[in-house]
PDB file of C-alpha atoms in Angstrom:
ATOM      1  CA  GLU A 144       1.904 -15.464   9.107  1.00  0.00           C
ATOM      2  CA  LEU A 145       3.522 -13.551   6.280  1.00  0.00           C
ATOM      3  CA  LYS A 146       6.022 -10.883   7.249  1.00  0.00           C
ATOM      4  CA  VAL A 147       7.691  -8.491   4.821  1.00  0.00           C
ATOM      5  CA  GLU A 148      10.957  -6.867   5.757  1.00  0.00           C
ATOM      6  CA  GLN A 149      12.710  -4.113   3.883  1.00  0.00           C
ATOM      7  CA  ASN A 150      16.209  -2.868   4.356  1.00  0.00           C
ATOM      8  CA  PRO A 151      17.520  -0.390   4.725  1.00  0.00           C
ATOM      9  CA  LEU A 152      14.688   1.662   6.198  1.00  0.00           C
ATOM     10  CA  PHE A 153      16.551   4.896   5.556  1.00  0.00           C
ATOM     11  CA  LEU A 154      18.948   5.547   2.721  1.00  0.00           C
ATOM     12  CA  SER A 155      20.846   8.720   1.983  1.00  0.00           C
ATOM     13  CA  MET A 156      22.586   8.679  -1.369  1.00  0.00           C
ATOM     14  CA  GLN A 157      24.588  11.043  -3.474  1.00  0.00           C
ATOM     15  CA  GLU A 158      23.474  11.781  -6.981  1.00  0.00           C
ATOM     16  CA  GLY A 159      25.105   9.525  -9.506  1.00  0.00           C
ATOM     17  CA  LYS A 160      25.587   6.593  -7.140  1.00  0.00           C
ATOM     18  CA  ASN A 161      24.049   3.130  -7.325  1.00  0.00           C
ATOM     19  CA  TYR A 162      22.284   1.291  -4.543  1.00  0.00           C
ATOM     20  CA  THR A 163      19.923  -1.621  -3.869  1.00  0.00           C
ATOM     21  CA  ILE A 164      16.901  -1.892  -1.600  1.00  0.00           C
ATOM     22  CA  TYR A 165      16.078  -5.383  -0.354  1.00  0.00           C
ATOM     23  CA  CYS A 166      12.680  -6.882   0.350  1.00  0.00           C
ATOM     24  CA  ASN A 167      12.474 -10.240   2.122  1.00  0.00           C
ATOM     25  CA  TYR A 168       9.246 -12.071   2.822  1.00  0.00           C
ATOM     26  CA  SER A 169       8.764 -14.957   5.209  1.00  0.00           C
ATOM     27  CA  THR A 170       6.340 -17.372   3.513  1.00  0.00           C
ATOM     28  CA  THR A 171       5.630 -18.550   0.006  1.00  0.00           C
ATOM     29  CA  SER A 172       4.247 -15.949  -2.325  1.00  0.00           C
ATOM     30  CA  ASP A 173       4.092 -15.587  -6.072  1.00  0.00           C
ATOM     31  CA  ARG A 174       3.385 -11.886  -6.585  1.00  0.00           C
ATOM     32  CA  LEU A 175       5.460  -8.935  -5.485  1.00  0.00           C
ATOM     33  CA  TYR A 176       4.650  -5.254  -5.861  1.00  0.00           C
ATOM     34  CA  TRP A 177       6.743  -2.129  -5.540  1.00  0.00           C
ATOM     35  CA  TYR A 178       5.179   1.243  -4.799  1.00  0.00           C
ATOM     36  CA  ARG A 179       6.521   4.759  -4.485  1.00  0.00           C
ATOM     37  CA  GLN A 180       5.154   7.384  -2.117  1.00  0.00           C
ATOM     38  CA  ASP A 181       6.112  11.049  -2.142  1.00  0.00           C
ATOM     39  CA  PRO A 182       5.667  12.987   1.130  1.00  0.00           C
ATOM     40  CA  GLY A 183       2.022  13.684   1.855  1.00  0.00           C
ATOM     41  CA  LYS A 184       0.916  11.860  -1.287  1.00  0.00           C
ATOM     42  CA  SER A 185      -0.706   8.636  -2.305  1.00  0.00           C
ATOM     43  CA  LEU A 186       1.016   5.402  -3.352  1.00  0.00           C
ATOM     44  CA  GLU A 187       1.995   4.969  -6.979  1.00  0.00           C
ATOM     45  CA  SER A 188       2.565   1.529  -8.451  1.00  0.00           C
ATOM     46  CA  LEU A 189       6.057   1.015  -9.874  1.00  0.00           C
ATOM     47  CA  PHE A 190       6.441  -2.668 -10.645  1.00  0.00           C
ATOM     48  CA  VAL A 191       4.495  -5.915 -10.587  1.00  0.00           C
ATOM     49  CA  LEU A 192       6.624  -9.074 -10.433  1.00  0.00           C
ATOM     50  CA  LEU A 193       4.726 -12.275 -11.068  1.00  0.00           C
ATOM     51  CA  SER A 194       7.220 -15.094 -11.440  1.00  0.00           C
ATOM     52  CA  ASN A 195      10.574 -16.353 -10.274  1.00  0.00           C
ATOM     53  CA  GLY A 196      13.343 -14.538 -12.107  1.00  0.00           C
ATOM     54  CA  ALA A 197      11.095 -11.686 -13.216  1.00  0.00           C
ATOM     55  CA  VAL A 198      12.930  -8.457 -13.916  1.00  0.00           C
ATOM     56  CA  LYS A 199      11.312  -5.125 -14.700  1.00  0.00           C
ATOM     57  CA  GLN A 200      13.016  -1.829 -15.491  1.00  0.00           C
ATOM     58  CA  GLU A 201      11.746   1.729 -15.682  1.00  0.00           C
ATOM     59  CA  GLY A 202      14.277   4.495 -16.110  1.00  0.00           C
ATOM     60  CA  ARG A 203      16.863   4.328 -13.330  1.00  0.00           C
ATOM     61  CA  LEU A 204      14.937   1.694 -11.352  1.00  0.00           C
ATOM     62  CA  MET A 205      15.109  -2.054 -11.841  1.00  0.00           C
ATOM     63  CA  ALA A 206      13.212  -4.618  -9.792  1.00  0.00           C
ATOM     64  CA  SER A 207      13.737  -8.362  -9.618  1.00  0.00           C
ATOM     65  CA  LEU A 208      12.143 -11.325  -7.892  1.00  0.00           C
ATOM     66  CA  ASP A 209      13.642 -14.560  -6.571  1.00  0.00           C
ATOM     67  CA  THR A 210      10.768 -16.614  -5.187  1.00  0.00           C
ATOM     68  CA  LYS A 211      13.051 -19.415  -4.000  1.00  0.00           C
ATOM     69  CA  ALA A 212      15.028 -17.006  -1.825  1.00  0.00           C
ATOM     70  CA  ARG A 213      11.832 -15.051  -1.012  1.00  0.00           C
ATOM     71  CA  LEU A 214      13.672 -11.909  -2.006  1.00  0.00           C
ATOM     72  CA  SER A 215      12.987  -8.951  -4.232  1.00  0.00           C
ATOM     73  CA  THR A 216      15.410  -6.151  -4.969  1.00  0.00           C
ATOM     74  CA  LEU A 217      14.952  -2.611  -6.216  1.00  0.00           C
ATOM     75  CA  HIS A 218      18.164  -1.354  -7.804  1.00  0.00           C
ATOM     76  CA  ILE A 219      18.789   2.330  -8.323  1.00  0.00           C
ATOM     77  CA  THR A 220      21.252   3.313 -11.013  1.00  0.00           C
ATOM     78  CA  ALA A 221      22.902   6.756 -11.071  1.00  0.00           C
ATOM     79  CA  ALA A 222      20.488   8.253  -8.586  1.00  0.00           C
ATOM     80  CA  VAL A 223      18.970  11.675  -9.176  1.00  0.00           C
ATOM     81  CA  HIS A 224      17.162  13.957  -6.731  1.00  0.00           C
ATOM     82  CA  ASP A 225      13.764  13.206  -8.290  1.00  0.00           C
ATOM     83  CA  LEU A 226      14.010   9.640  -6.987  1.00  0.00           C
ATOM     84  CA  SER A 227      13.794  10.883  -3.395  1.00  0.00           C
ATOM     85  CA  ALA A 228      10.680   9.206  -1.941  1.00  0.00           C
ATOM     86  CA  THR A 229       9.635   6.277   0.210  1.00  0.00           C
ATOM     87  CA  TYR A 230       9.564   2.900  -1.534  1.00  0.00           C
ATOM     88  CA  PHE A 231       7.373   0.043  -0.369  1.00  0.00           C
ATOM     89  CA  CYS A 232       7.324  -3.584  -1.355  1.00  0.00           C
ATOM     90  CA  ALA A 233       4.201  -5.672  -0.770  1.00  0.00           C
ATOM     91  CA  THR A 234       3.019  -9.203  -1.378  1.00  0.00           C
ATOM     92  CA  TYR A 235       0.082 -11.525  -0.766  1.00  0.00           C
ATOM     93  CA  PRO A 236       0.362 -14.802   1.129  1.00  0.00           C
ATOM     94  CA  ARG A 237      -0.067 -17.583  -1.419  1.00  0.00           C
ATOM     95  CA  GLY A 238      -3.734 -18.317  -1.797  1.00  0.00           C
ATOM     96  CA  SER A 239      -4.800 -15.064  -0.167  1.00  0.00           C
ATOM     97  CA  GLN A 240      -7.385 -13.043  -1.996  1.00  0.00           C
ATOM     98  CA  GLY A 241      -7.132  -9.734  -0.238  1.00  0.00           C
ATOM     99  CA  ASN A 242      -4.576  -9.381   2.481  1.00  0.00           C
ATOM    100  CA  LEU A 243      -1.728  -7.429   0.865  1.00  0.00           C
ATOM    101  CA  ILE A 244       1.140  -7.207   3.343  1.00  0.00           C
ATOM    102  CA  PHE A 245       3.462  -4.204   3.102  1.00  0.00           C
ATOM    103  CA  GLY A 246       7.010  -3.710   4.242  1.00  0.00           C
ATOM    104  CA  LYS A 247       7.682  -0.691   6.436  1.00  0.00           C
ATOM    105  CA  GLY A 248       9.155   1.250   3.548  1.00  0.00           C
ATOM    106  CA  THR A 249      12.576   2.591   2.628  1.00  0.00           C
ATOM    107  CA  LYS A 250      12.907   6.354   2.805  1.00  0.00           C
ATOM    108  CA  LEU A 251      15.342   7.389   0.103  1.00  0.00           C
ATOM    109  CA  SER A 252      17.003  10.789   0.078  1.00  0.00           C
ATOM    110  CA  VAL A 253      19.204  11.676  -2.884  1.00  0.00           C
ATOM    111  CA  LYS A 254      21.507  14.596  -2.272  1.00  0.00           C
ATOM    112  CA  PRO A 255      23.399  16.656  -4.844  1.00  0.00           C
TER     113      PRO A 255
ATOM    114  CA  ASN B  18     -10.413   9.485 -15.031  1.00  0.00           C
ATOM    115  CA  ALA B  19     -10.721  10.060 -11.253  1.00  0.00           C
ATOM    116  CA  GLY B  20      -9.653   6.584 -10.078  1.00  0.00           C
ATOM    117  CA  VAL B  21     -10.164   6.302  -6.311  1.00  0.00           C
ATOM    118  CA  THR B  22     -11.707   9.298  -4.548  1.00  0.00           C
ATOM    119  CA  GLN B  23     -11.660   9.733  -0.774  1.00  0.00           C
ATOM    120  CA  THR B  24     -13.512  12.295   1.331  1.00  0.00           C
ATOM    121  CA  PRO B  25     -12.765  14.175   3.438  1.00  0.00           C
ATOM    122  CA  LYS B  26      -9.071  14.891   2.930  1.00  0.00           C
ATOM    123  CA  PHE B  27      -8.548  16.193   6.472  1.00  0.00           C
ATOM    124  CA  GLN B  28     -10.547  15.850   9.682  1.00  0.00           C
ATOM    125  CA  VAL B  29     -10.054  16.600  13.354  1.00  0.00           C
ATOM    126  CA  LEU B  30     -12.242  14.791  15.865  1.00  0.00           C
ATOM    127  CA  LYS B  31     -12.590  14.743  19.606  1.00  0.00           C
ATOM    128  CA  THR B  32     -12.271  11.488  21.514  1.00  0.00           C
ATOM    129  CA  GLY B  33     -15.576   9.640  21.464  1.00  0.00           C
ATOM    130  CA  GLN B  34     -16.960  11.282  18.339  1.00  0.00           C
ATOM    131  CA  SER B  35     -18.017   9.173  15.392  1.00  0.00           C
ATOM    132  CA  MET B  36     -17.192   9.634  11.744  1.00  0.00           C
ATOM    133  CA  THR B  37     -17.496   7.924   8.383  1.00  0.00           C
ATOM    134  CA  LEU B  38     -14.785   8.070   5.745  1.00  0.00           C
ATOM    135  CA  GLN B  39     -16.047   7.758   2.204  1.00  0.00           C
ATOM    136  CA  CYS B  40     -14.396   6.074  -0.755  1.00  0.00           C
ATOM    137  CA  ALA B  41     -15.535   5.661  -4.345  1.00  0.00           C
ATOM    138  CA  GLN B  42     -13.842   4.139  -7.397  1.00  0.00           C
ATOM    139  CA  ASP B  43     -14.736   4.436 -11.049  1.00  0.00           C
ATOM    140  CA  MET B  44     -12.551   1.626 -12.439  1.00  0.00           C
ATOM    141  CA  ASN B  45     -15.257  -1.049 -12.141  1.00  0.00           C
ATOM    142  CA  HIS B  46     -13.077  -3.024  -9.714  1.00  0.00           C
ATOM    143  CA  ASN B  47     -14.679  -5.759  -7.670  1.00  0.00           C
ATOM    144  CA  SER B  48     -12.433  -5.404  -4.634  1.00  0.00           C
ATOM    145  CA  MET B  49     -11.869  -2.485  -2.287  1.00  0.00           C
ATOM    146  CA  TYR B  50      -9.669  -1.969   0.754  1.00  0.00           C
ATOM    147  CA  TRP B  51      -9.086   0.314   3.710  1.00  0.00           C
ATOM    148  CA  TYR B  52      -5.590   0.804   5.132  1.00  0.00           C
ATOM    149  CA  ARG B  53      -4.082   2.953   7.809  1.00  0.00           C
ATOM    150  CA  GLN B  54      -0.572   4.351   7.590  1.00  0.00           C
ATOM    151  CA  ASP B  55       1.367   5.278  10.683  1.00  0.00           C
ATOM    152  CA  PRO B  56       4.948   6.561  10.833  1.00  0.00           C
ATOM    153  CA  GLY B  57       7.428   3.708  10.587  1.00  0.00           C
ATOM    154  CA  MET B  58       4.687   1.078  10.213  1.00  0.00           C
ATOM    155  CA  GLY B  59       4.039   0.896   6.499  1.00  0.00           C
ATOM    156  CA  LEU B  60       0.417   0.309   5.524  1.00  0.00           C
ATOM    157  CA  ARG B  61      -1.790  -2.037   7.511  1.00  0.00           C
ATOM    158  CA  LEU B  62      -5.035  -3.448   6.207  1.00  0.00           C
ATOM    159  CA  ILE B  63      -8.110  -2.628   8.280  1.00  0.00           C
ATOM    160  CA  TYR B  64     -10.893  -4.256   6.239  1.00  0.00           C
ATOM    161  CA  TYR B  65     -11.420  -5.304   2.677  1.00  0.00           C
ATOM    162  CA  SER B  66     -14.309  -6.203   0.447  1.00  0.00           C
ATOM    163  CA  ALA B  67     -13.531  -8.848  -2.152  1.00  0.00           C
ATOM    164  CA  SER B  68     -16.788  -8.193  -3.961  1.00  0.00           C
ATOM    165  CA  GLU B  69     -20.046  -6.341  -3.528  1.00  0.00           C
ATOM    166  CA  GLY B  70     -21.875  -7.732  -0.522  1.00  0.00           C
ATOM    167  CA  THR B  71     -18.834  -9.158   1.270  1.00  0.00           C
ATOM    168  CA  THR B  72     -16.408  -7.730   3.804  1.00  0.00           C
ATOM    169  CA  ASP B  73     -13.522  -9.287   5.726  1.00  0.00           C
ATOM    170  CA  LYS B  74     -11.239  -8.218   8.528  1.00  0.00           C
ATOM    171  CA  GLY B  75      -7.659  -7.335   7.858  1.00  0.00           C
ATOM    172  CA  GLU B  76      -4.761  -6.973  10.249  1.00  0.00           C
ATOM    173  CA  VAL B  77      -6.123  -4.140  12.442  1.00  0.00           C
ATOM    174  CA  PRO B  78      -9.968  -4.146  12.393  1.00  0.00           C
ATOM    175  CA  ASN B  79     -10.691  -3.273  16.023  1.00  0.00           C
ATOM    176  CA  GLY B  80     -12.547   0.015  16.470  1.00  0.00           C
ATOM    177  CA  TYR B  81     -13.730   0.159  12.854  1.00  0.00           C
ATOM    178  CA  ASN B  82     -16.714  -0.917  10.799  1.00  0.00           C
ATOM    179  CA  VAL B  83     -17.160  -0.927   7.043  1.00  0.00           C
ATOM    180  CA  SER B  84     -19.985  -0.896   4.558  1.00  0.00           C
ATOM    181  CA  ARG B  85     -19.787  -1.896   0.910  1.00  0.00           C
ATOM    182  CA  LEU B  86     -22.624   0.283  -0.276  1.00  0.00           C
ATOM    183  CA  ASN B  87     -22.445  -0.838  -3.921  1.00  0.00           C
ATOM    184  CA  LYS B  88     -19.733  -1.816  -6.365  1.00  0.00           C
ATOM    185  CA  ARG B  89     -18.311   1.725  -6.438  1.00  0.00           C
ATOM    186  CA  GLU B  90     -18.423   2.734  -2.786  1.00  0.00           C
ATOM    187  CA  PHE B  91     -16.798   1.418   0.391  1.00  0.00           C
ATOM    188  CA  SER B  92     -17.050   3.394   3.625  1.00  0.00           C
ATOM    189  CA  LEU B  93     -15.116   3.152   6.881  1.00  0.00           C
ATOM    190  CA  ARG B  94     -16.750   4.141  10.163  1.00  0.00           C
ATOM    191  CA  LEU B  95     -15.206   5.009  13.497  1.00  0.00           C
ATOM    192  CA  GLU B  96     -17.981   4.627  16.054  1.00  0.00           C
ATOM    193  CA  SER B  97     -16.130   6.133  19.020  1.00  0.00           C
ATOM    194  CA  ALA B  98     -12.863   7.707  17.971  1.00  0.00           C
ATOM    195  CA  ALA B  99      -9.760   7.217  20.106  1.00  0.00           C
ATOM    196  CA  PRO B 100      -6.405   9.035  19.938  1.00  0.00           C
ATOM    197  CA  SER B 101      -4.789   5.749  18.806  1.00  0.00           C
ATOM    198  CA  GLN B 102      -6.804   6.039  15.616  1.00  0.00           C
ATOM    199  CA  THR B 103      -4.977   9.202  14.600  1.00  0.00           C
ATOM    200  CA  SER B 104      -3.518   8.187  11.266  1.00  0.00           C
ATOM    201  CA  VAL B 105      -3.628   8.595   7.516  1.00  0.00           C
ATOM    202  CA  TYR B 106      -6.290   6.383   5.979  1.00  0.00           C
ATOM    203  CA  PHE B 107      -6.037   5.101   2.431  1.00  0.00           C
ATOM    204  CA  CYS B 108      -8.678   3.445   0.339  1.00  0.00           C
ATOM    205  CA  ALA B 109      -7.674   1.246  -2.583  1.00  0.00           C
ATOM    206  CA  SER B 110      -9.317  -0.872  -5.254  1.00  0.00           C
ATOM    207  CA  SER B 111      -8.308  -3.724  -7.530  1.00  0.00           C
ATOM    208  CA  GLU B 112      -9.399  -6.971  -9.041  1.00  0.00           C
ATOM    209  CA  LEU B 113      -8.668 -10.213  -7.201  1.00  0.00           C
ATOM    210  CA  GLY B 114      -7.688 -13.735  -8.066  1.00  0.00           C
ATOM    211  CA  GLN B 115      -4.930 -15.436  -9.957  1.00  0.00           C
ATOM    212  CA  THR B 116      -5.894 -13.860 -13.241  1.00  0.00           C
ATOM    213  CA  ARG B 117      -4.319 -11.297 -15.494  1.00  0.00           C
ATOM    214  CA  ALA B 118      -6.605  -8.664 -13.992  1.00  0.00           C
ATOM    215  CA  GLY B 119      -6.204  -9.961 -10.452  1.00  0.00           C
ATOM    216  CA  ASN B 120      -2.440  -9.640 -10.578  1.00  0.00           C
ATOM    217  CA  GLN B 121      -2.599  -5.954 -11.313  1.00  0.00           C
ATOM    218  CA  PRO B 122      -1.625  -3.569  -8.491  1.00  0.00           C
ATOM    219  CA  GLN B 123      -4.052  -1.918  -6.163  1.00  0.00           C
ATOM    220  CA  HIS B 124      -4.933   1.688  -6.990  1.00  0.00           C
ATOM    221  CA  PHE B 125      -4.872   4.088  -4.061  1.00  0.00           C
ATOM    222  CA  GLY B 126      -6.786   7.239  -3.218  1.00  0.00           C
ATOM    223  CA  ASP B 127      -5.112  10.386  -1.928  1.00  0.00           C
ATOM    224  CA  GLY B 128      -5.763   9.575   1.712  1.00  0.00           C
ATOM    225  CA  THR B 129      -7.660  11.083   4.640  1.00  0.00           C
ATOM    226  CA  ARG B 130      -5.561  12.658   7.364  1.00  0.00           C
ATOM    227  CA  LEU B 131      -7.422  12.113  10.623  1.00  0.00           C
ATOM    228  CA  SER B 132      -6.451  13.592  13.979  1.00  0.00           C
ATOM    229  CA  ILE B 133      -8.222  12.631  17.183  1.00  0.00           C
ATOM    230  CA  LEU B 134      -7.714  14.859  20.189  1.00  0.00           C
TER     231      LEU B 134
END
């Protein structure tokens, strides 16, 4: 059974600092998704990582995937308040056609 | 472009009442999903429909039924609501399969906030 674990679950950062959120998954998978959710809002897709070594960047966020280590990271560079949100990673078990498994989310708070 | 539309946005029910949550998508996706989100639990899949005419159980199907009415619409029914079903419910849609389209992310609606007293 696929399990997805994120850490940390809560992260309080100062503006301008760097930090990394980790997403580990327990069984083989070849697709990894990162989503952002603002309080009381829907989920917004950030990144789709489809192969080992994939790296995607958008603004101050960069995501990577290591399928051999079953690990994805979301790196935040020079955080700003607008990045405050909850970030989820999610993946499918290999061969699954519908059962997207989510981590519990990392609640990020960026303080001035 | 509306994307995924859920109704209602808020609802309060009494224990034992029934209710249907509606979801429609206009992206011509084959697959649709229902999730529930509880504090500290992430999103958990209730049911999904890989294509019109098919439905499958997800991680937490007990107490729910679904209907894939047509390609656009996928409804979730609570036959006898229980306080444990108080949650935020999200509908999503996507393509499936190991294809360029199937690898794209799921698109989510704005959610239905359901309280059961």
